[in-house]
Structures are given as structure tokens and as C-alpha cells.
Coordinates of C-alpha atoms in Angstrom, one line a residue:
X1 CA 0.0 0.0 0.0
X2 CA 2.9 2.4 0.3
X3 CA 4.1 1.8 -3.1
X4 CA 2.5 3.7 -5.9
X5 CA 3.6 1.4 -8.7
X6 CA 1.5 -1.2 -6.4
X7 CA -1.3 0.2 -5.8
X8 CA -1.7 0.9 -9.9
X9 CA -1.1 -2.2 -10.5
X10 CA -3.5 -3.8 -8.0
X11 CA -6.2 -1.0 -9.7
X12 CA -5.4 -2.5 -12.9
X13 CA -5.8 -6.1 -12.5
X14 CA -9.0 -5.5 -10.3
X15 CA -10.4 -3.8 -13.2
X16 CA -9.4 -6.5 -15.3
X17 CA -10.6 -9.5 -13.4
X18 CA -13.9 -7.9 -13.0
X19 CA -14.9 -5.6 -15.6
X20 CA -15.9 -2.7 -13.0
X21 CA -14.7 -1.8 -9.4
X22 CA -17.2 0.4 -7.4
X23 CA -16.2 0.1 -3.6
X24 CA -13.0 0.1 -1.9
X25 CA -12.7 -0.8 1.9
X26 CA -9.6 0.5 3.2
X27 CA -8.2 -1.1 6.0
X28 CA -4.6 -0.7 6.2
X29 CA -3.1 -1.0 9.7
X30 CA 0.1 -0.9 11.7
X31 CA 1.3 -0.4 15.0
X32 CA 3.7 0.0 17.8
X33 CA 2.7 -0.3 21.0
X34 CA 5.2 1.4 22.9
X35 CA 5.8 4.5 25.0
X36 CA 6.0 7.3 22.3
X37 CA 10.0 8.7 23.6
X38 CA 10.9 5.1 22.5
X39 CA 10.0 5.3 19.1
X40 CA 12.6 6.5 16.3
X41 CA 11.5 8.4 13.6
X42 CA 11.7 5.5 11.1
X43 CA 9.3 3.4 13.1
X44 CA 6.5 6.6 13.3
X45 CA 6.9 7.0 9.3
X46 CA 6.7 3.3 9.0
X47 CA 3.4 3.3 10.8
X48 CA 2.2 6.6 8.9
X49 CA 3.1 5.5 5.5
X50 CA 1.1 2.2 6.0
X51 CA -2.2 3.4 7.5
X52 CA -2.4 7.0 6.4
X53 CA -0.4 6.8 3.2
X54 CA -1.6 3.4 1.5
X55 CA -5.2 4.5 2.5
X56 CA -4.9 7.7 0.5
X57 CA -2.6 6.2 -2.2
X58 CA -5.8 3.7 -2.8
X59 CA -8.2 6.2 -2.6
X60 CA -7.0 9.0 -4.7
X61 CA -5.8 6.6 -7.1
X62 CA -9.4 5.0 -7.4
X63 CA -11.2 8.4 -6.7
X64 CA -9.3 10.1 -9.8
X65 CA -10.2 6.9 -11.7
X66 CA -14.3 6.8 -10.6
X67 CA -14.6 10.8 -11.1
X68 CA -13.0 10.4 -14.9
X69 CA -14.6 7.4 -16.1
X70 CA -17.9 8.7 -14.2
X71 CA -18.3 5.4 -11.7
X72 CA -20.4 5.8 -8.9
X73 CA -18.4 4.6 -5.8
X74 CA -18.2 3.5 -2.3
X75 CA -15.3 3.8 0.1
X76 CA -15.4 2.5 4.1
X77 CA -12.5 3.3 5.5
X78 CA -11.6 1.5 9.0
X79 CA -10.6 3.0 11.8
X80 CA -10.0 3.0 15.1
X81 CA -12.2 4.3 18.3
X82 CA -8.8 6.6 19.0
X83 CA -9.2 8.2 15.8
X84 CA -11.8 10.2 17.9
X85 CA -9.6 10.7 21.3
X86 CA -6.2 9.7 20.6
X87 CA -4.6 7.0 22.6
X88 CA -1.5 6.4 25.1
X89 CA 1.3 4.2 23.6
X90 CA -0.2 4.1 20.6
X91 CA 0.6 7.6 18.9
X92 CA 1.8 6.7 15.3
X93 CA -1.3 5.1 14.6
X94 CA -3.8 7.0 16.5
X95 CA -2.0 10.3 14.2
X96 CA -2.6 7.8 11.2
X97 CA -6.3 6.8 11.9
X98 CA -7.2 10.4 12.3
X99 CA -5.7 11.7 9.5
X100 CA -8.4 8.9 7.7
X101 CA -11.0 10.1 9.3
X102 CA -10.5 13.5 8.3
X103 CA -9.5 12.5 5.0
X104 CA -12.5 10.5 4.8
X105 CA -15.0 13.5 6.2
X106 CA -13.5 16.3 4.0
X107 CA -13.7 13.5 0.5
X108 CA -16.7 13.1 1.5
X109 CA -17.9 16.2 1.0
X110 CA -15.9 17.1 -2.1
X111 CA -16.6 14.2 -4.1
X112 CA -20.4 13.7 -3.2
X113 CA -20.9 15.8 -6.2
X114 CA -19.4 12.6 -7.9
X115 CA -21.3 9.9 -6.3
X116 CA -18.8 8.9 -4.6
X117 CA -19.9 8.3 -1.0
X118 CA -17.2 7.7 1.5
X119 CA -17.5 6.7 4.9
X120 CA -15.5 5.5 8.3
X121 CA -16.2 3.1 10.9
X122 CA -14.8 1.3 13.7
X123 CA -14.2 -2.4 13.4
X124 CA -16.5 -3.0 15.9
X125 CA -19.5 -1.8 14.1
X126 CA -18.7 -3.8 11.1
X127 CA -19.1 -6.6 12.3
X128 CA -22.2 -5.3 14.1
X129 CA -23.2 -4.9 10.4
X130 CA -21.9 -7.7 9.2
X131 CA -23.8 -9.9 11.3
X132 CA -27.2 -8.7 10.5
X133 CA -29.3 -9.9 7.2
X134 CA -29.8 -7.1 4.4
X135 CA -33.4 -6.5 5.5
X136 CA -32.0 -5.3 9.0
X137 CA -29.3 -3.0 7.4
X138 CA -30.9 0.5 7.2
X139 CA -29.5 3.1 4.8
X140 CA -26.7 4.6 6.9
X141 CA -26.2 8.8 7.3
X142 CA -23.0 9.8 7.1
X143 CA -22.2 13.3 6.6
X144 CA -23.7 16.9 7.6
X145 CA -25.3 16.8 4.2
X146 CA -27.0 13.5 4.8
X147 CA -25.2 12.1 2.2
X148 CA -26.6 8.6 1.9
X149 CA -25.0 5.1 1.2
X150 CA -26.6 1.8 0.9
X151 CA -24.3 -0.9 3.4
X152 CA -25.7 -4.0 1.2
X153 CA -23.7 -2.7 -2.0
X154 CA -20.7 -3.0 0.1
X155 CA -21.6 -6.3 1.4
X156 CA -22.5 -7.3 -2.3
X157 CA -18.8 -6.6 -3.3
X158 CA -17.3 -8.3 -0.4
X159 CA -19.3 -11.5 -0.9
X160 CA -18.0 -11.9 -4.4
X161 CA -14.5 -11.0 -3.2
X162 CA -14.9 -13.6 -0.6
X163 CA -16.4 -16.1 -3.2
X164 CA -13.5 -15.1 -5.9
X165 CA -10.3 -15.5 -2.8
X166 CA -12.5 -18.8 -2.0
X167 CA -12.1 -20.1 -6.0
X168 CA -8.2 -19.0 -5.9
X169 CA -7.5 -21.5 -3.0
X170 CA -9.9 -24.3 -3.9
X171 CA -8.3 -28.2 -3.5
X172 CA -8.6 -29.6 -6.8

């Protein structure tokens, strides 16, 4: 994820495997649990340049792609309930998962125009979501603007992404 030529590449072949990509969960993650004065700067970049950077290398990339070809799109971006608060001996990552939520807030906003919807959640209430049927999965608000997105599109996606991963490692 911190590699551009990657993340391309990753684009491209998704695109070629299934015709159309219209939802990207981003769910990037790294830490080090230790007191911050411990940490050298390598270690913080290493953290920010996982979660922060691959998430916004991925979404731009795909973003860009969506608001050219006119796609209609849906990001979730996961984050962490110290994106909010901020967190003891876990600084590097806590900077990182705030600087998604912000970046998810402010795309949010500036590329609703484009139908693409982007939101952010904790891991917690995904599976929350994950564990209910469609029928109990309301449309979910998101922004100031009521900017809506439908949760079973995403589920959709991740279902054949599941079923396609499934295929790959199948026993012959």
C-alpha cells in the first residue's frame, strides 16, 4: 500500500478481473505499542506510511479513476475508536487513523458531487453490520449533508470478493 507502482497495478488487474470496481474498503493498519520517547522516527513513518499513506494512495488513485470514467463509488475506511480521542502508547497510529477520518470527512464532502460516497467506521460496528441480514441494514447517514450510502452494496462486493479468494485456494 505504500508503493504507488503497487497500488496501480492492484487497480489495474481489479479492473481487469472484474470488468468494474465500485467500492473500496480501506483497511490498512500498523502499529507500535510502545511508549512514544521510544520510538525512532523510522518506526513513526513506518506506521504513517502504512495506515495513512496506503489509504490515501488507494483512494485517490481510485477516486481520480471513478470521477474520470464517471463510476459511482463507495469507500469504508476502518478506523480505530482513538481516531476520535487519541490514545496512550499508541501515537503513530492513532496520528494515522485520524488523519483517515479527516480525510474521509473532507472526501466526502468534495466528491459527493461525484457519487462517490465515502464513509468510516470502527471495526466494531462492522461486524455489528456484518452480522445482521440485508433486511435489518438500514440506509446509513454519514455526513452533515445526509449524504446517503446503501451498506448491502458493500456487502455485495465483499461476498464476491470472498467467493473469488475462495475459487483462488480451492483443492482440486
Amino acid at each position: 500500500v505504500r508503493n504507488i507502482d503497487e497500488v496501480n497495478n492492484v487497480i489495474k488487474k481489479s479492473f481487469d478481473e472484474f470488468g468494474k470496481v465500485d467500492c473500496l474498503v480501506n483497511n490498512a493498519a500498523g502499529n507500535f505499542i510502545s511508549p512514544t520517547e521510544r520510538l525512532s522516527t523510522r518506526a513513526f513513518d513506518a506506521i504513517i506510511d502504512i495506515v495513512l499513506k496506503g489509504t490515501i494512495n488507494f483512494t485517490l488513485t481510485l477516486g481520480k479513476k471513478w470521477i474520470k470514467e464517471k463510476i459511482d463509488a463507495n469507500v469504508l475506511n476502518i478506523v480505530t475508536t482513538y481516531a476520535w480521542t487519541g490514545s496512550g502508547y499508541v501515537v503513530p497510529s492513532a496520528c494515522a487513523k485520524a488523519g483517515v477520518l479527516s480525510m474521509t470527512r473532507s472526501l466526502a464532502v468534495e466528491w459527493a458531487k461525484y457519487n462517490i460516497r465515502l464513509n468510516a467506521s470502527e471495526i466494531k460496528r462492522v461486524n455489528i453490520l456484518l452480522n445482521k441480514t440485508r433486511e435489518e441494514i438500514p440506509t446509513l447517514y454519514v455526513t452533515k449533508a445526509q449524504q446517503q450510502t446503501d451498506i448491502s452494496r458493500v456487502l455485495e462486493v465483499l461476498d464476491k470478493m470472498e467467493q473469488k479468494i475462495d475459487k483462488l485456494f480451492e483443492v482440486k
